[in-house]
PDB file of C-alpha atoms in Angstrom:
ATOM      1  CA  MET A 307     -35.977 -19.416 -75.631  1.00  0.00           C
ATOM      2  CA  TYR A 308     -33.018 -20.403 -73.487  1.00  0.00           C
ATOM      3  CA  SER A 309     -33.351 -24.086 -72.562  1.00  0.00           C
ATOM      4  CA  ASP A 310     -32.795 -25.761 -69.177  1.00  0.00           C
ATOM      5  CA  THR A 311     -29.714 -27.459 -70.608  1.00  0.00           C
ATOM      6  CA  GLU A 312     -28.316 -24.120 -71.734  1.00  0.00           C
ATOM      7  CA  ALA A 313     -29.157 -22.556 -68.366  1.00  0.00           C
ATOM      8  CA  ALA A 314     -27.278 -25.329 -66.556  1.00  0.00           C
ATOM      9  CA  ALA A 315     -24.205 -24.706 -68.698  1.00  0.00           C
ATOM     10  CA  LEU A 316     -24.510 -20.953 -68.115  1.00  0.00           C
ATOM     11  CA  TYR A 317     -24.539 -21.559 -64.352  1.00  0.00           C
ATOM     12  CA  ASP A 318     -21.012 -22.939 -64.613  1.00  0.00           C
ATOM     13  CA  VAL A 319     -19.921 -19.840 -66.552  1.00  0.00           C
ATOM     14  CA  LEU A 320     -21.381 -17.541 -63.901  1.00  0.00           C
ATOM     15  CA  ASN A 321     -20.289 -19.650 -60.925  1.00  0.00           C
ATOM     16  CA  PRO A 322     -16.979 -21.357 -61.692  1.00  0.00           C
ATOM     17  CA  TRP A 323     -15.666 -23.625 -58.924  1.00  0.00           C
ATOM     18  CA  ASP A 324     -12.142 -22.431 -58.198  1.00  0.00           C
ATOM     19  CA  PRO A 325     -10.600 -22.804 -54.705  1.00  0.00           C
ATOM     20  CA  GLU A 326      -7.617 -20.750 -55.840  1.00  0.00           C
ATOM     21  CA  GLN A 327      -9.835 -17.772 -56.631  1.00  0.00           C
ATOM     22  CA  TRP A 328     -12.904 -18.028 -54.393  1.00  0.00           C
ATOM     23  CA  PRO A 329     -12.516 -18.286 -50.594  1.00  0.00           C
ATOM     24  CA  GLY A 330     -15.838 -20.105 -50.213  1.00  0.00           C
ATOM     25  CA  ASP A 331     -14.686 -22.845 -52.563  1.00  0.00           C
ATOM     26  CA  ALA A 332     -11.388 -23.059 -50.673  1.00  0.00           C
ATOM     27  CA  PHE A 333     -13.289 -23.442 -47.390  1.00  0.00           C
ATOM     28  CA  TYR A 334     -15.193 -26.493 -48.635  1.00  0.00           C
ATOM     29  CA  ALA A 335     -12.099 -27.933 -50.306  1.00  0.00           C
ATOM     30  CA  ARG A 336     -10.294 -27.862 -46.950  1.00  0.00           C
ATOM     31  CA  LEU A 337     -13.179 -29.608 -45.217  1.00  0.00           C
ATOM     32  CA  ALA A 338     -13.203 -32.290 -47.909  1.00  0.00           C
ATOM     33  CA  GLN A 339      -9.526 -33.142 -47.542  1.00  0.00           C
ATOM     34  CA  GLY A 340      -9.996 -35.325 -44.469  1.00  0.00           C
ATOM     35  CA  ALA A 341     -13.370 -36.812 -45.389  1.00  0.00           C
ATOM     36  CA  GLY A 342     -13.439 -40.308 -46.860  1.00  0.00           C
ATOM     37  CA  ALA A 343     -17.042 -40.177 -48.084  1.00  0.00           C
ATOM     38  CA  ILE A 344     -18.723 -36.914 -49.120  1.00  0.00           C
ATOM     39  CA  LEU A 345     -22.345 -36.126 -49.966  1.00  0.00           C
ATOM     40  CA  ASP A 346     -22.975 -32.901 -51.897  1.00  0.00           C
ATOM     41  CA  VAL A 347     -26.629 -32.017 -51.258  1.00  0.00           C
ATOM     42  CA  GLY A 348     -27.939 -29.758 -54.005  1.00  0.00           C
ATOM     43  CA  CYS A 349     -24.871 -30.520 -56.111  1.00  0.00           C
ATOM     44  CA  GLY A 350     -26.220 -28.782 -59.213  1.00  0.00           C
ATOM     45  CA  THR A 351     -23.878 -29.304 -62.135  1.00  0.00           C
ATOM     46  CA  GLY A 352     -21.424 -31.118 -59.867  1.00  0.00           C
ATOM     47  CA  ALA A 353     -18.578 -28.618 -60.130  1.00  0.00           C
ATOM     48  CA  MET A 354     -17.287 -29.187 -56.597  1.00  0.00           C
ATOM     49  CA  LEU A 355     -17.190 -32.973 -56.869  1.00  0.00           C
ATOM     50  CA  HIS A 356     -15.681 -32.768 -60.353  1.00  0.00           C
ATOM     51  CA  ARG A 357     -12.837 -30.668 -58.955  1.00  0.00           C
ATOM     52  CA  LEU A 358     -12.316 -32.880 -55.884  1.00  0.00           C
ATOM     53  CA  ARG A 359     -11.949 -35.963 -58.057  1.00  0.00           C
ATOM     54  CA  ALA A 360      -9.718 -34.181 -60.556  1.00  0.00           C
ATOM     55  CA  ASP A 361      -7.512 -33.084 -57.668  1.00  0.00           C
ATOM     56  CA  GLY A 362      -7.148 -36.706 -56.566  1.00  0.00           C
ATOM     57  CA  HIS A 363      -9.729 -37.205 -53.825  1.00  0.00           C
ATOM     58  CA  PRO A 364      -9.716 -41.005 -53.385  1.00  0.00           C
ATOM     59  CA  GLY A 365     -12.949 -41.500 -51.440  1.00  0.00           C
ATOM     60  CA  ARG A 366     -16.606 -41.910 -52.252  1.00  0.00           C
ATOM     61  CA  LEU A 367     -18.220 -38.826 -53.793  1.00  0.00           C
ATOM     62  CA  VAL A 368     -22.004 -38.568 -54.191  1.00  0.00           C
ATOM     63  CA  GLY A 369     -23.995 -35.683 -55.667  1.00  0.00           C
ATOM     64  CA  LEU A 370     -27.722 -35.271 -54.942  1.00  0.00           C
ATOM     65  CA  ASP A 371     -29.965 -32.817 -56.805  1.00  0.00           C
ATOM     66  CA  PRO A 372     -33.565 -32.667 -58.137  1.00  0.00           C
ATOM     67  CA  ASP A 373     -32.640 -30.681 -61.276  1.00  0.00           C
ATOM     68  CA  GLY A 374     -32.446 -33.072 -64.221  1.00  0.00           C
ATOM     69  CA  ALA A 375     -30.646 -30.646 -66.539  1.00  0.00           C
ATOM     70  CA  ALA A 376     -28.005 -29.879 -63.917  1.00  0.00           C
ATOM     71  CA  LEU A 377     -27.489 -33.580 -63.167  1.00  0.00           C
ATOM     72  CA  ALA A 378     -27.141 -34.357 -66.872  1.00  0.00           C
ATOM     73  CA  ARG A 379     -24.265 -31.909 -66.978  1.00  0.00           C
ATOM     74  CA  ALA A 380     -22.800 -33.341 -63.757  1.00  0.00           C
ATOM     75  CA  ARG A 381     -22.826 -36.833 -65.253  1.00  0.00           C
ATOM     76  CA  ARG A 382     -20.126 -35.875 -67.727  1.00  0.00           C
ATOM     77  CA  ARG A 383     -17.876 -37.268 -65.012  1.00  0.00           C
ATOM     78  CA  THR A 384     -18.619 -40.947 -64.377  1.00  0.00           C
ATOM     79  CA  ASP A 385     -16.354 -41.625 -61.384  1.00  0.00           C
ATOM     80  CA  VAL A 386     -18.799 -39.819 -59.079  1.00  0.00           C
ATOM     81  CA  GLU A 387     -22.246 -41.111 -58.023  1.00  0.00           C
ATOM     82  CA  TRP A 388     -25.046 -38.819 -59.226  1.00  0.00           C
ATOM     83  CA  VAL A 389     -28.521 -39.241 -57.727  1.00  0.00           C
ATOM     84  CA  ALA A 390     -31.781 -37.438 -58.489  1.00  0.00           C
ATOM     85  CA  GLY A 391     -33.598 -36.293 -55.373  1.00  0.00           C
ATOM     86  CA  THR A 392     -34.168 -33.527 -52.861  1.00  0.00           C
ATOM     87  CA  ALA A 393     -32.299 -32.996 -49.610  1.00  0.00           C
ATOM     88  CA  ALA A 394     -35.126 -34.750 -47.777  1.00  0.00           C
ATOM     89  CA  THR A 395     -34.253 -37.999 -49.574  1.00  0.00           C
ATOM     90  CA  ALA A 396     -30.689 -38.115 -48.216  1.00  0.00           C
ATOM     91  CA  ASP A 397     -31.802 -40.588 -45.545  1.00  0.00           C
ATOM     92  CA  ARG A 398     -31.581 -43.345 -48.196  1.00  0.00           C
ATOM     93  CA  TRP A 399     -27.931 -43.489 -47.072  1.00  0.00           C
ATOM     94  CA  ALA A 400     -27.891 -44.427 -43.384  1.00  0.00           C
ATOM     95  CA  GLY A 401     -24.597 -43.554 -41.705  1.00  0.00           C
ATOM     96  CA  GLU A 402     -22.551 -43.639 -44.916  1.00  0.00           C
ATOM     97  CA  PHE A 403     -20.874 -40.208 -45.041  1.00  0.00           C
ATOM     98  CA  ASP A 404     -18.155 -38.387 -43.124  1.00  0.00           C
ATOM     99  CA  LEU A 405     -19.138 -35.027 -44.605  1.00  0.00           C
ATOM    100  CA  ALA A 406     -22.276 -33.551 -46.160  1.00  0.00           C
ATOM    101  CA  VAL A 407     -22.284 -30.085 -47.712  1.00  0.00           C
ATOM    102  CA  MET A 408     -24.739 -27.638 -49.227  1.00  0.00           C
ATOM    103  CA  THR A 409     -22.795 -25.013 -51.166  1.00  0.00           C
ATOM    104  CA  GLY A 410     -23.799 -22.032 -53.282  1.00  0.00           C
ATOM    105  CA  HIS A 411     -26.445 -20.934 -50.749  1.00  0.00           C
ATOM    106  CA  ALA A 412     -28.491 -23.997 -51.717  1.00  0.00           C
ATOM    107  CA  PHE A 413     -29.807 -24.202 -48.157  1.00  0.00           C
ATOM    108  CA  GLN A 414     -31.859 -21.075 -48.805  1.00  0.00           C
ATOM    109  CA  PHE A 415     -33.999 -22.901 -51.357  1.00  0.00           C
ATOM    110  CA  LEU A 416     -35.539 -24.767 -48.390  1.00  0.00           C
ATOM    111  CA  ARG A 417     -38.328 -22.296 -47.836  1.00  0.00           C
ATOM    112  CA  THR A 418     -40.521 -23.699 -45.070  1.00  0.00           C
ATOM    113  CA  ASP A 419     -39.778 -25.049 -41.608  1.00  0.00           C
ATOM    114  CA  GLU A 420     -41.209 -28.388 -42.750  1.00  0.00           C
ATOM    115  CA  GLU A 421     -38.808 -28.581 -45.710  1.00  0.00           C
ATOM    116  CA  ILE A 422     -35.866 -27.656 -43.497  1.00  0.00           C
ATOM    117  CA  ARG A 423     -36.814 -30.150 -40.777  1.00  0.00           C
ATOM    118  CA  ALA A 424     -37.189 -32.988 -43.287  1.00  0.00           C
ATOM    119  CA  SER A 425     -33.918 -32.080 -45.010  1.00  0.00           C
ATOM    120  CA  LEU A 426     -31.861 -31.754 -41.833  1.00  0.00           C
ATOM    121  CA  ALA A 427     -33.274 -34.977 -40.438  1.00  0.00           C
ATOM    122  CA  ALA A 428     -32.352 -36.805 -43.646  1.00  0.00           C
ATOM    123  CA  VAL A 429     -28.819 -35.368 -43.693  1.00  0.00           C
ATOM    124  CA  GLN A 430     -28.352 -36.375 -40.055  1.00  0.00           C
ATOM    125  CA  VAL A 431     -29.316 -39.950 -40.928  1.00  0.00           C
ATOM    126  CA  ALA A 432     -26.882 -39.984 -43.860  1.00  0.00           C
ATOM    127  CA  LEU A 433     -23.945 -38.975 -41.658  1.00  0.00           C
ATOM    128  CA  ARG A 434     -21.825 -41.313 -39.603  1.00  0.00           C
ATOM    129  CA  PRO A 435     -21.743 -40.517 -35.856  1.00  0.00           C
ATOM    130  CA  GLY A 436     -19.536 -37.471 -35.554  1.00  0.00           C
ATOM    131  CA  GLY A 437     -19.916 -36.695 -39.265  1.00  0.00           C
ATOM    132  CA  ARG A 438     -20.073 -33.047 -40.265  1.00  0.00           C
ATOM    133  CA  PHE A 439     -22.625 -31.021 -42.192  1.00  0.00           C
ATOM    134  CA  ALA A 440     -21.359 -27.729 -43.638  1.00  0.00           C
ATOM    135  CA  PHE A 441     -23.444 -25.078 -45.381  1.00  0.00           C
ATOM    136  CA  GLU A 442     -23.845 -21.333 -45.700  1.00  0.00           C
ATOM    137  CA  THR A 443     -26.748 -18.914 -45.808  1.00  0.00           C
ATOM    138  CA  ARG A 444     -26.716 -15.198 -46.504  1.00  0.00           C
ATOM    139  CA  HIS A 445     -26.986 -13.146 -43.322  1.00  0.00           C
ATOM    140  CA  PRO A 446     -30.385 -11.408 -43.417  1.00  0.00           C
ATOM    141  CA  ALA A 447     -28.920  -8.276 -41.801  1.00  0.00           C
ATOM    142  CA  ALA A 448     -26.744  -7.737 -44.896  1.00  0.00           C
ATOM    143  CA  ARG A 449     -29.862  -7.441 -47.089  1.00  0.00           C
ATOM    144  CA  ALA A 450     -28.127  -8.965 -50.117  1.00  0.00           C
ATOM    145  CA  TRP A 451     -31.325  -8.718 -52.157  1.00  0.00           C
ATOM    146  CA  GLU A 452     -30.917  -4.940 -52.373  1.00  0.00           C
ATOM    147  CA  GLN A 453     -28.141  -5.588 -54.913  1.00  0.00           C
ATOM    148  CA  TRP A 454     -30.316  -7.868 -57.043  1.00  0.00           C
ATOM    149  CA  ASN A 455     -31.399  -5.386 -59.693  1.00  0.00           C
ATOM    150  CA  PRO A 456     -30.783  -4.658 -63.399  1.00  0.00           C
ATOM    151  CA  SER A 457     -28.058  -2.112 -62.603  1.00  0.00           C
ATOM    152  CA  ASN A 458     -25.910  -5.024 -61.400  1.00  0.00           C
ATOM    153  CA  ALA A 459     -26.399  -7.153 -64.505  1.00  0.00           C
ATOM    154  CA  ALA A 460     -23.577  -9.389 -65.680  1.00  0.00           C
ATOM    155  CA  GLU A 461     -22.581  -9.620 -69.318  1.00  0.00           C
ATOM    156  CA  VAL A 462     -21.115 -12.998 -70.248  1.00  0.00           C
ATOM    157  CA  THR A 463     -20.497 -15.245 -73.222  1.00  0.00           C
ATOM    158  CA  ASP A 464     -22.046 -18.691 -72.936  1.00  0.00           C
ATOM    159  CA  GLY A 465     -20.664 -21.977 -74.220  1.00  0.00           C
ATOM    160  CA  ALA A 466     -22.299 -21.447 -77.611  1.00  0.00           C
ATOM    161  CA  GLY A 467     -20.571 -18.100 -78.033  1.00  0.00           C
ATOM    162  CA  ARG A 468     -23.673 -15.991 -77.415  1.00  0.00           C
ATOM    163  CA  ALA A 469     -23.288 -12.660 -75.653  1.00  0.00           C
ATOM    164  CA  LEU A 470     -25.814 -12.555 -72.816  1.00  0.00           C
ATOM    165  CA  ARG A 471     -27.001 -10.110 -70.183  1.00  0.00           C
ATOM    166  CA  VAL A 472     -28.040 -11.755 -66.890  1.00  0.00           C
ATOM    167  CA  TRP A 473     -29.756  -9.963 -63.993  1.00  0.00           C
ATOM    168  CA  HIS A 474     -32.259 -10.233 -61.144  1.00  0.00           C
ATOM    169  CA  GLU A 475     -35.336  -8.252 -60.151  1.00  0.00           C
ATOM    170  CA  VAL A 476     -36.781  -8.521 -56.647  1.00  0.00           C
ATOM    171  CA  GLU A 477     -40.562  -8.871 -56.489  1.00  0.00           C
ATOM    172  CA  SER A 478     -41.169  -9.082 -52.739  1.00  0.00           C
ATOM    173  CA  VAL A 479     -39.504  -9.324 -49.342  1.00  0.00           C
ATOM    174  CA  ALA A 480     -41.708 -10.642 -46.545  1.00  0.00           C
ATOM    175  CA  ASP A 481     -41.436 -12.912 -43.511  1.00  0.00           C
ATOM    176  CA  GLY A 482     -37.857 -13.909 -44.287  1.00  0.00           C
ATOM    177  CA  LEU A 483     -38.684 -14.858 -47.893  1.00  0.00           C
ATOM    178  CA  VAL A 484     -37.318 -13.004 -50.909  1.00  0.00           C
ATOM    179  CA  THR A 485     -39.035 -13.617 -54.245  1.00  0.00           C
ATOM    180  CA  PHE A 486     -37.190 -12.489 -57.357  1.00  0.00           C
ATOM    181  CA  LEU A 487     -36.969 -12.959 -61.096  1.00  0.00           C
ATOM    182  CA  GLY A 488     -33.839 -14.171 -62.857  1.00  0.00           C
ATOM    183  CA  ARG A 489     -33.647 -12.903 -66.420  1.00  0.00           C
ATOM    184  CA  ILE A 490     -31.443 -13.754 -69.402  1.00  0.00           C
ATOM    185  CA  ALA A 491     -31.386 -11.521 -72.479  1.00  0.00           C
ATOM    186  CA  ASP A 492     -29.440 -11.242 -75.717  1.00  0.00           C
ATOM    187  CA  ALA A 493     -26.763  -8.647 -74.950  1.00  0.00           C
ATOM    188  CA  ARG A 494     -26.781  -7.330 -78.516  1.00  0.00           C
ATOM    189  CA  ASP A 495     -30.430  -6.426 -79.016  1.00  0.00           C
ATOM    190  CA  GLY A 496     -31.981  -6.902 -75.564  1.00  0.00           C
ATOM    191  CA  THR A 497     -34.285  -9.759 -76.614  1.00  0.00           C
ATOM    192  CA  LEU A 498     -35.491 -11.484 -73.462  1.00  0.00           C
ATOM    193  CA  LEU A 499     -34.604 -15.195 -73.687  1.00  0.00           C
ATOM    194  CA  ARG A 500     -35.637 -16.580 -70.301  1.00  0.00           C
ATOM    195  CA  THR A 501     -37.266 -15.619 -67.002  1.00  0.00           C
ATOM    196  CA  ASP A 502     -37.269 -17.771 -63.859  1.00  0.00           C
ATOM    197  CA  ARG A 503     -39.073 -16.924 -60.639  1.00  0.00           C
ATOM    198  CA  GLU A 504     -37.232 -18.027 -57.490  1.00  0.00           C
ATOM    199  CA  ARG A 505     -37.746 -17.688 -53.758  1.00  0.00           C
ATOM    200  CA  LEU A 506     -35.122 -17.866 -51.019  1.00  0.00           C
ATOM    201  CA  ARG A 507     -35.408 -18.109 -47.242  1.00  0.00           C
ATOM    202  CA  PHE A 508     -33.228 -15.891 -45.055  1.00  0.00           C
ATOM    203  CA  LEU A 509     -32.822 -17.362 -41.564  1.00  0.00           C
ATOM    204  CA  THR A 510     -31.339 -15.796 -38.456  1.00  0.00           C
ATOM    205  CA  GLU A 511     -28.784 -17.604 -36.299  1.00  0.00           C
ATOM    206  CA  PRO A 512     -31.313 -18.504 -33.556  1.00  0.00           C
ATOM    207  CA  GLU A 513     -33.718 -19.897 -36.162  1.00  0.00           C
ATOM    208  CA  LEU A 514     -30.969 -21.992 -37.737  1.00  0.00           C
ATOM    209  CA  ASP A 515     -29.708 -23.291 -34.411  1.00  0.00           C
ATOM    210  CA  ALA A 516     -33.159 -24.344 -33.218  1.00  0.00           C
ATOM    211  CA  LEU A 517     -33.801 -26.325 -36.396  1.00  0.00           C
ATOM    212  CA  LEU A 518     -30.354 -27.945 -36.307  1.00  0.00           C
ATOM    213  CA  ALA A 519     -30.751 -28.974 -32.678  1.00  0.00           C
ATOM    214  CA  GLU A 520     -34.164 -30.463 -33.403  1.00  0.00           C
ATOM    215  CA  ALA A 521     -32.532 -32.664 -36.067  1.00  0.00           C
ATOM    216  CA  GLY A 522     -29.771 -33.850 -33.750  1.00  0.00           C
ATOM    217  CA  LEU A 523     -27.070 -31.667 -35.299  1.00  0.00           C
ATOM    218  CA  ALA A 524     -24.858 -29.656 -32.950  1.00  0.00           C
ATOM    219  CA  VAL A 525     -23.147 -26.487 -34.158  1.00  0.00           C
ATOM    220  CA  ALA A 526     -19.396 -27.119 -33.995  1.00  0.00           C
ATOM    221  CA  ALA A 527     -18.265 -23.934 -35.749  1.00  0.00           C
ATOM    222  CA  ARG A 528     -19.893 -20.751 -36.998  1.00  0.00           C
ATOM    223  CA  TYR A 529     -18.318 -18.041 -39.136  1.00  0.00           C
ATOM    224  CA  GLY A 530     -19.383 -14.726 -40.595  1.00  0.00           C
ATOM    225  CA  ASP A 531     -17.016 -14.929 -43.535  1.00  0.00           C
ATOM    226  CA  TRP A 532     -14.850 -17.452 -45.390  1.00  0.00           C
ATOM    227  CA  THR A 533     -11.676 -16.619 -43.480  1.00  0.00           C
ATOM    228  CA  GLY A 534     -12.981 -17.730 -40.081  1.00  0.00           C
ATOM    229  CA  GLY A 535     -14.194 -14.401 -38.723  1.00  0.00           C
ATOM    230  CA  PRO A 536     -17.090 -14.357 -36.238  1.00  0.00           C
ATOM    231  CA  VAL A 537     -20.670 -13.574 -37.185  1.00  0.00           C
ATOM    232  CA  GLY A 538     -21.395  -9.924 -36.523  1.00  0.00           C
ATOM    233  CA  PRO A 539     -23.609  -7.041 -37.640  1.00  0.00           C
ATOM    234  CA  ALA A 540     -21.539  -6.527 -40.797  1.00  0.00           C
ATOM    235  CA  SER A 541     -21.334 -10.223 -41.776  1.00  0.00           C
ATOM    236  CA  ARG A 542     -22.629 -11.153 -45.206  1.00  0.00           C
ATOM    237  CA  GLU A 543     -22.640 -14.900 -44.494  1.00  0.00           C
ATOM    238  CA  ILE A 544     -23.646 -17.351 -41.791  1.00  0.00           C
ATOM    239  CA  VAL A 545     -21.313 -20.294 -42.377  1.00  0.00           C
ATOM    240  CA  THR A 546     -22.137 -23.326 -40.247  1.00  0.00           C
ATOM    241  CA  VAL A 547     -20.359 -26.592 -39.550  1.00  0.00           C
ATOM    242  CA  ALA A 548     -22.608 -28.940 -37.558  1.00  0.00           C
ATOM    243  CA  VAL A 549     -21.849 -32.400 -36.172  1.00  0.00           C
ATOM    244  CA  ALA A 550     -24.116 -35.442 -36.010  1.00  0.00           C
ATOM    245  CA  ALA A 551     -24.543 -36.605 -32.436  1.00  0.00           C
ATOM    246  CA  PRO A 552     -22.535 -39.752 -31.623  1.00  0.00           C
ATOM    247  CA  GLY A 553     -24.698 -42.831 -31.381  1.00  0.00           C
ATOM    248  CA  ASP A 554     -27.505 -41.408 -33.547  1.00  0.00           C
TER     249      ASP A 554
END
């Protein structure tokens, strides 16, 4: 079996945070430059906050995530605040942050309108008036899930030196929800080491905007890619920067 601790470490191998290489990471790094206090909602293993602090960010950095194994890995760095909890618990910090982010398509793990409403409301409370909330979701028109199949498996070496094969298998696509299996196998003999079932929500722009407005968050910028292009039929991403209403 492949443990939760091992899976958390493998996540960093598969998803390294590198603003020099990945335009999405560079996008969030630019937003963070002028923010004194930052809340990373769904911080996972804390890679973004680790890098911000290593690069000299002087302000308050807080990571929030419900995954204990991921947070244990994040806590290797002690000059960042790490807190266990879901996005809906962000309202414990009332008006304390200039910027909140959800990177790595974490927003899509909010699967119901109720979860999204509670999460957005909590983030809005955590922001100072005029504070920004930035996140991305995959554009449903791009149908990213069609690429989630064994033919697109990745072969990697984990921190313990094991050669692994990692892939996804889609089980169902219905009502904006995609359910899929994430599998890890020994690359040498094919022994299956781990299977996780996950479900993601794919929201359209009008759906996103209605939920944001209900939470008191106004869309300040919207992009279809990481270089600032508009959202269009060929866009793979819906990148949103929303602002908390002054006086809220």
